[in-house]
Amino acid sequence: VTSLTILGGTGRQGHGLAQRLAHAGLRVTVGSRDPERARATVAAWARSGPPITVADHASAVDGADVTILAVPFSSVDQLLLEIQPQFKDGALVIDITVPLTFAGGKIAMLDVAEGSAAEHIRARLPSAVRLAAAFKTVPAQLLGATADPLACDEFVCGDSDEARSEAAALVRLLPGLRPIDVGPLSRARSIEHLTALAIAINRRHNVHEARFRVVGL
Ligand SMILES: NC(=O)c1ccc[n+]([C@@H]2O[C@H](COP(=O)([O-])OP(=O)(O)OC[C@H]3O[C@@H](n4cnc5c(N)ncnc54)[C@H](OP(=O)(O)O)[C@@H]3O)[C@@H](O)[C@H]2O)c1
């Protein structure tokens, strides 16, 4: 993969990913609801780094080999409806969404009928598009501190061996991040719960970069 699109790439999780993947040598396009505003946002943080293109969601997905979904889970249905026709056959989507709510300052998992955000998304993608989940547990604050090593593991699941291994290869592009293949998409539920756990650890211990490392592997 040499080019990659990040929908929601202006956001907390997306902007660190966009910059780090651009540094790794990929041609990165950020998809946004408001490309003009996003262009200003991207210009502010990408001044010293490699160039990053900005486009509306549909143009950003059009022809992309890999599209990372980095928007809030609550906006995924509407977004997928809009961009469905743009995916090329065989494209890979990487879901990083976590179905969390923060109502009243309390973290709660949304009850997703399909079992996880990733399976919910699978059900709304064209069958010729492949799906993997990754970048769900690496903390946004650390991703955004682009000079800092990530020094953790990242869980990858997917709907095929190829989808998982391509997603794992992307994870490996970020220094200090080790992909852990955890198998089929149904494992996304466990990964998404781990994100909730990381946030709970951050809050309880007043830190921002709690993350996971698997030992014995
Ligand atoms: N923050 C974390 O630590 C973290 C960690 C792991 C996973 N995640 C997951 O990553 C995804 C993004 O999280 P985030 O914290 O980066 O979110 P965010 O900053 O609130 O939003 C990301 C981007 O999505 C777009 N967006 C916001 N609201 C939208 C809407 N209603 N409809 C369509 N697009 C919208 C915005 O881009 P434009 O305005 O440019 O369109 C925004 O910059 C979420 O699904 C989250 O669960 C986050």
Short mmCIF file of C-alpha atoms and ligand atoms in Angstrom, two decimals:
data_model
loop_
_atom_site.label_atom_id
_atom_site.label_comp_id
_atom_site.label_asym_id
_atom_site.label_seq_id
_atom_site.Cartn_x
_atom_site.Cartn_y
_atom_site.Cartn_z
CA VAL A 1 0.00 0.00 0.00
CA THR A 2 1.34 3.40 -0.88
CA SER A 3 -1.78 5.54 -0.55
CA LEU A 4 -4.31 5.58 2.22
CA THR A 5 -7.39 7.57 3.21
CA ILE A 6 -8.41 8.47 6.74
CA LEU A 7 -12.03 9.55 7.15
CA GLY A 8 -12.15 11.73 10.25
CA GLY A 9 -8.40 12.25 9.94
CA THR A 10 -8.76 15.70 11.51
CA GLY A 11 -9.89 14.16 14.80
CA ARG A 12 -8.21 13.15 18.05
CA GLN A 13 -7.34 9.61 16.94
CA GLY A 14 -7.10 10.38 13.22
CA HIS A 15 -4.58 13.21 13.26
CA GLY A 16 -1.83 11.22 14.95
CA LEU A 17 -2.44 8.31 12.61
CA ALA A 18 -2.38 10.59 9.56
CA GLN A 19 0.92 12.20 10.53
CA ARG A 20 2.62 8.99 11.59
CA LEU A 21 1.55 7.10 8.46
CA ALA A 22 2.63 10.02 6.25
CA HIS A 23 6.01 9.95 8.01
CA ALA A 24 6.20 6.24 7.27
CA GLY A 25 6.09 7.11 3.57
CA LEU A 26 2.42 6.63 2.64
CA ARG A 27 0.49 9.13 0.57
CA VAL A 28 -2.21 10.10 3.06
CA THR A 29 -5.55 11.70 2.25
CA VAL A 30 -7.73 13.03 5.05
CA GLY A 31 -11.48 12.84 4.39
CA SER A 32 -13.64 15.49 6.03
CA ARG A 33 -17.21 16.82 6.04
CA ASP A 34 -15.71 20.26 5.53
CA PRO A 35 -12.53 20.02 3.44
CA GLU A 36 -11.85 23.75 3.58
CA ARG A 37 -11.78 23.79 7.37
CA ALA A 38 -9.89 20.48 7.40
CA ARG A 39 -7.25 21.90 5.04
CA ALA A 40 -6.51 24.64 7.57
CA THR A 41 -6.41 22.09 10.40
CA VAL A 42 -4.06 19.79 8.50
CA ALA A 43 -1.84 22.69 7.42
CA ALA A 44 -1.39 23.65 11.07
CA TRP A 45 -0.02 20.26 12.14
CA ALA A 46 1.53 19.05 8.92
CA ARG A 47 3.68 22.14 8.35
CA SER A 48 6.97 20.40 8.95
CA GLY A 49 5.98 16.90 7.86
CA PRO A 50 5.23 15.24 4.53
CA PRO A 51 2.29 16.68 2.58
CA ILE A 52 -1.20 15.36 3.40
CA THR A 53 -4.09 15.81 0.97
CA VAL A 54 -7.60 16.76 2.10
CA ALA A 55 -10.84 15.87 0.31
CA ASP A 56 -14.53 15.36 0.97
CA HIS A 57 -15.43 11.85 2.13
CA ALA A 58 -16.61 10.54 -1.24
CA SER A 59 -13.60 11.80 -3.20
CA ALA A 60 -11.23 10.58 -0.50
CA VAL A 61 -12.58 7.02 -0.74
CA ASP A 62 -12.85 7.00 -4.52
CA GLY A 63 -10.20 4.59 -5.78
CA ALA A 64 -8.47 4.28 -2.38
CA ASP A 65 -6.77 0.95 -1.64
CA VAL A 66 -7.15 1.43 2.11
CA THR A 67 -9.65 3.57 4.01
CA ILE A 68 -9.43 4.05 7.75
CA LEU A 69 -12.73 4.87 9.46
CA ALA A 70 -11.81 7.34 12.21
CA VAL A 71 -15.15 9.07 12.82
CA PRO A 72 -17.38 8.73 15.90
CA PHE A 73 -19.28 5.42 15.87
CA SER A 74 -22.57 7.34 15.99
CA SER A 75 -21.85 8.83 12.55
CA VAL A 76 -20.77 5.62 10.83
CA ASP A 77 -24.18 4.57 9.42
CA GLN A 78 -24.81 7.87 7.65
CA LEU A 79 -21.23 8.06 6.40
CA LEU A 80 -21.24 4.51 4.99
CA LEU A 81 -24.51 5.22 3.17
CA GLU A 82 -22.87 8.22 1.54
CA ILE A 83 -19.62 6.55 0.50
CA GLN A 84 -20.79 2.98 -0.32
CA PRO A 85 -20.69 3.49 -4.11
CA GLN A 86 -17.17 4.91 -3.97
CA PHE A 87 -15.37 1.81 -2.69
CA LYS A 88 -13.50 -0.12 -5.32
CA ASP A 89 -13.72 -3.91 -5.29
CA GLY A 90 -11.05 -5.46 -3.09
CA ALA A 91 -10.48 -2.24 -1.13
CA LEU A 92 -9.54 -2.65 2.52
CA VAL A 93 -11.38 -0.74 5.25
CA ILE A 94 -9.79 -0.46 8.67
CA ASP A 95 -12.25 0.25 11.43
CA ILE A 96 -10.89 2.05 14.48
CA THR A 97 -14.25 3.01 16.02
CA VAL A 98 -15.29 2.14 19.55
CA PRO A 99 -19.00 2.20 20.47
CA LEU A 100 -18.66 4.19 23.68
CA THR A 101 -20.84 6.85 25.25
CA PHE A 102 -19.70 9.37 27.82
CA ALA A 103 -23.11 10.56 29.05
CA GLY A 104 -22.87 12.33 32.40
CA GLY A 105 -19.13 11.71 32.47
CA LYS A 106 -19.66 7.93 32.74
CA ILE A 107 -18.12 5.60 30.18
CA ALA A 108 -20.51 2.98 28.81
CA MET A 109 -20.39 0.54 25.89
CA LEU A 110 -23.27 0.93 23.46
CA ASP A 111 -25.26 -2.23 22.92
CA VAL A 112 -24.43 -3.04 19.29
CA ALA A 113 -26.76 -5.70 17.86
CA GLU A 114 -24.05 -7.23 15.66
CA GLY A 115 -21.74 -7.72 18.66
CA SER A 116 -19.18 -4.98 17.94
CA ALA A 117 -18.68 -1.78 15.98
CA ALA A 118 -16.56 -3.71 13.49
CA GLU A 119 -19.29 -6.29 12.80
CA HIS A 120 -21.87 -3.50 12.59
CA ILE A 121 -19.70 -1.88 9.90
CA ARG A 122 -19.13 -5.21 8.11
CA ALA A 123 -22.90 -5.50 7.70
CA ARG A 124 -22.97 -2.09 6.00
CA LEU A 125 -20.07 -2.48 3.58
CA PRO A 126 -20.26 -3.88 0.04
CA SER A 127 -19.31 -7.57 0.07
CA ALA A 128 -16.35 -6.95 -2.26
CA VAL A 129 -14.77 -4.65 0.34
CA ARG A 130 -12.60 -6.28 3.02
CA LEU A 131 -12.61 -5.20 6.64
CA ALA A 132 -10.10 -5.30 9.47
CA ALA A 133 -10.15 -3.61 12.86
CA ALA A 134 -7.02 -2.01 14.34
CA PHE A 135 -5.80 1.14 16.11
CA LYS A 136 -8.65 0.82 18.62
CA THR A 137 -6.58 0.65 21.79
CA VAL A 138 -3.57 2.87 21.10
CA PRO A 139 -4.29 6.15 22.96
CA ALA A 140 -5.03 9.30 20.96
CA GLN A 141 -2.84 11.55 23.06
CA LEU A 142 0.21 9.35 22.48
CA LEU A 143 -0.54 8.90 18.76
CA GLY A 144 -0.70 12.68 18.47
CA ALA A 145 2.69 13.12 20.16
CA THR A 146 4.27 12.11 16.89
CA ALA A 147 7.89 12.14 18.10
CA ASP A 148 7.14 9.75 20.97
CA PRO A 149 7.55 6.00 20.47
CA LEU A 150 4.32 4.07 20.91
CA ALA A 151 5.88 1.15 22.79
CA CYS A 152 2.83 -1.10 22.91
CA ASP A 153 0.88 -3.78 21.09
CA GLU A 154 -2.09 -3.22 18.80
CA PHE A 155 -4.79 -5.84 18.32
CA VAL A 156 -5.82 -6.66 14.77
CA CYS A 157 -8.82 -8.74 13.72
CA GLY A 158 -10.44 -9.07 10.33
CA ASP A 159 -12.74 -10.88 7.96
CA SER A 160 -9.92 -12.72 6.13
CA ASP A 161 -6.28 -13.67 6.55
CA GLU A 162 -5.36 -11.13 3.85
CA ALA A 163 -7.28 -8.29 5.52
CA ARG A 164 -5.58 -9.05 8.85
CA SER A 165 -2.12 -9.31 7.39
CA GLU A 166 -2.49 -6.05 5.42
CA ALA A 167 -3.78 -4.27 8.53
CA ALA A 168 -0.91 -5.75 10.56
CA ALA A 169 1.56 -4.44 7.97
CA LEU A 170 0.12 -0.93 8.45
CA VAL A 171 0.39 -1.24 12.23
CA ARG A 172 4.02 -2.27 11.83
CA LEU A 173 4.75 0.96 9.93
CA LEU A 174 4.41 2.89 13.19
CA PRO A 175 7.62 2.62 15.20
CA GLY A 176 7.11 0.83 18.48
CA LEU A 177 3.71 -0.60 17.61
CA ARG A 178 3.51 -4.39 17.37
CA PRO A 179 0.44 -5.91 15.69
CA ILE A 180 -1.18 -8.86 17.43
CA ASP A 181 -3.41 -10.90 15.11
CA VAL A 182 -6.34 -11.99 17.27
CA GLY A 183 -8.35 -13.67 14.52
CA PRO A 184 -11.85 -13.11 13.14
CA LEU A 185 -13.89 -9.94 13.25
CA SER A 186 -15.94 -11.30 16.15
CA ARG A 187 -12.91 -10.59 18.41
CA ALA A 188 -13.51 -6.86 17.86
CA ARG A 189 -15.94 -6.91 20.77
CA SER A 190 -13.14 -7.81 23.16
CA ILE A 191 -10.83 -5.19 21.66
CA GLU A 192 -13.49 -2.49 21.98
CA HIS A 193 -14.00 -3.42 25.64
CA LEU A 194 -10.23 -3.07 26.15
CA THR A 195 -10.45 0.53 24.94
CA ALA A 196 -13.10 1.21 27.58
CA LEU A 197 -10.77 -0.40 30.12
CA ALA A 198 -7.84 1.78 29.01
CA ILE A 199 -9.97 4.91 29.43
CA ALA A 200 -11.05 3.73 32.87
CA ILE A 201 -7.40 3.13 33.83
CA ASN A 202 -6.47 6.60 32.56
CA ARG A 203 -9.20 8.20 34.64
CA ARG A 204 -8.56 6.25 37.81
CA HIS A 205 -4.81 6.84 37.72
CA ASN A 206 -4.94 10.33 36.23
CA VAL A 207 -2.80 9.46 33.18
CA HIS A 208 -3.48 9.66 29.42
CA GLU A 209 -1.44 6.95 27.81
CA ALA A 210 -2.50 3.63 29.36
CA ARG A 211 -2.16 0.92 26.73
CA PHE A 212 -1.54 -2.78 26.29
CA ARG A 213 1.35 -5.17 25.86
CA VAL A 214 0.86 -8.93 25.51
CA VAL A 215 3.53 -10.99 27.27
CA GLY A 216 4.38 -14.57 26.42
CA LEU A 217 4.06 -13.95 22.68
N1 LIG B 1 -9.86 9.39 21.05
C1 LIG B 1 -9.36 8.20 21.36
O1 LIG B 1 -8.53 8.03 22.28
C2 LIG B 1 -9.74 6.97 20.56
C3 LIG B 1 -9.04 5.77 20.79
C4 LIG B 1 -9.39 4.65 20.05
C5 LIG B 1 -10.41 4.72 19.13
N2 LIG B 1 -11.09 5.89 18.94
C6 LIG B 1 -12.18 5.89 17.98
O2 LIG B 1 -11.76 6.67 16.88
C7 LIG B 1 -12.89 7.34 16.32
C8 LIG B 1 -12.57 8.81 16.29
O3 LIG B 1 -12.40 9.24 17.63
P1 LIG B 1 -11.90 10.70 17.95
O4 LIG B 1 -11.73 10.79 19.40
O5 LIG B 1 -10.78 11.02 17.03
O6 LIG B 1 -13.21 11.52 17.51
P2 LIG B 1 -13.41 13.05 17.16
O7 LIG B 1 -12.13 13.79 17.29
O8 LIG B 1 -14.61 13.51 17.91
O9 LIG B 1 -13.88 12.97 15.63
C9 LIG B 1 -13.05 12.55 14.60
C10 LIG B 1 -13.44 13.27 13.32
O10 LIG B 1 -14.66 12.76 12.85
C11 LIG B 1 -15.39 13.80 12.19
N3 LIG B 1 -16.73 13.86 12.80
C12 LIG B 1 -17.05 14.31 14.04
N4 LIG B 1 -18.37 14.22 14.24
C13 LIG B 1 -18.90 13.72 13.11
C14 LIG B 1 -20.20 13.43 12.68
N5 LIG B 1 -21.25 13.60 13.50
N6 LIG B 1 -20.38 12.93 11.43
C15 LIG B 1 -19.30 12.72 10.61
N7 LIG B 1 -18.04 12.99 10.96
C16 LIG B 1 -17.84 13.49 12.19
C17 LIG B 1 -14.64 15.10 12.40
O11 LIG B 1 -13.96 15.41 11.21
P3 LIG B 1 -14.49 16.57 10.19
O12 LIG B 1 -15.09 17.65 11.03
O13 LIG B 1 -13.23 16.99 9.51
O14 LIG B 1 -15.45 15.90 9.29
C18 LIG B 1 -13.67 14.76 13.50
O15 LIG B 1 -12.46 15.48 13.40
C19 LIG B 1 -14.09 7.06 17.23
O16 LIG B 1 -14.91 6.09 16.65
C20 LIG B 1 -13.44 6.55 18.51
O17 LIG B 1 -14.26 5.62 19.17
C21 LIG B 1 -10.76 7.02 19.62
#
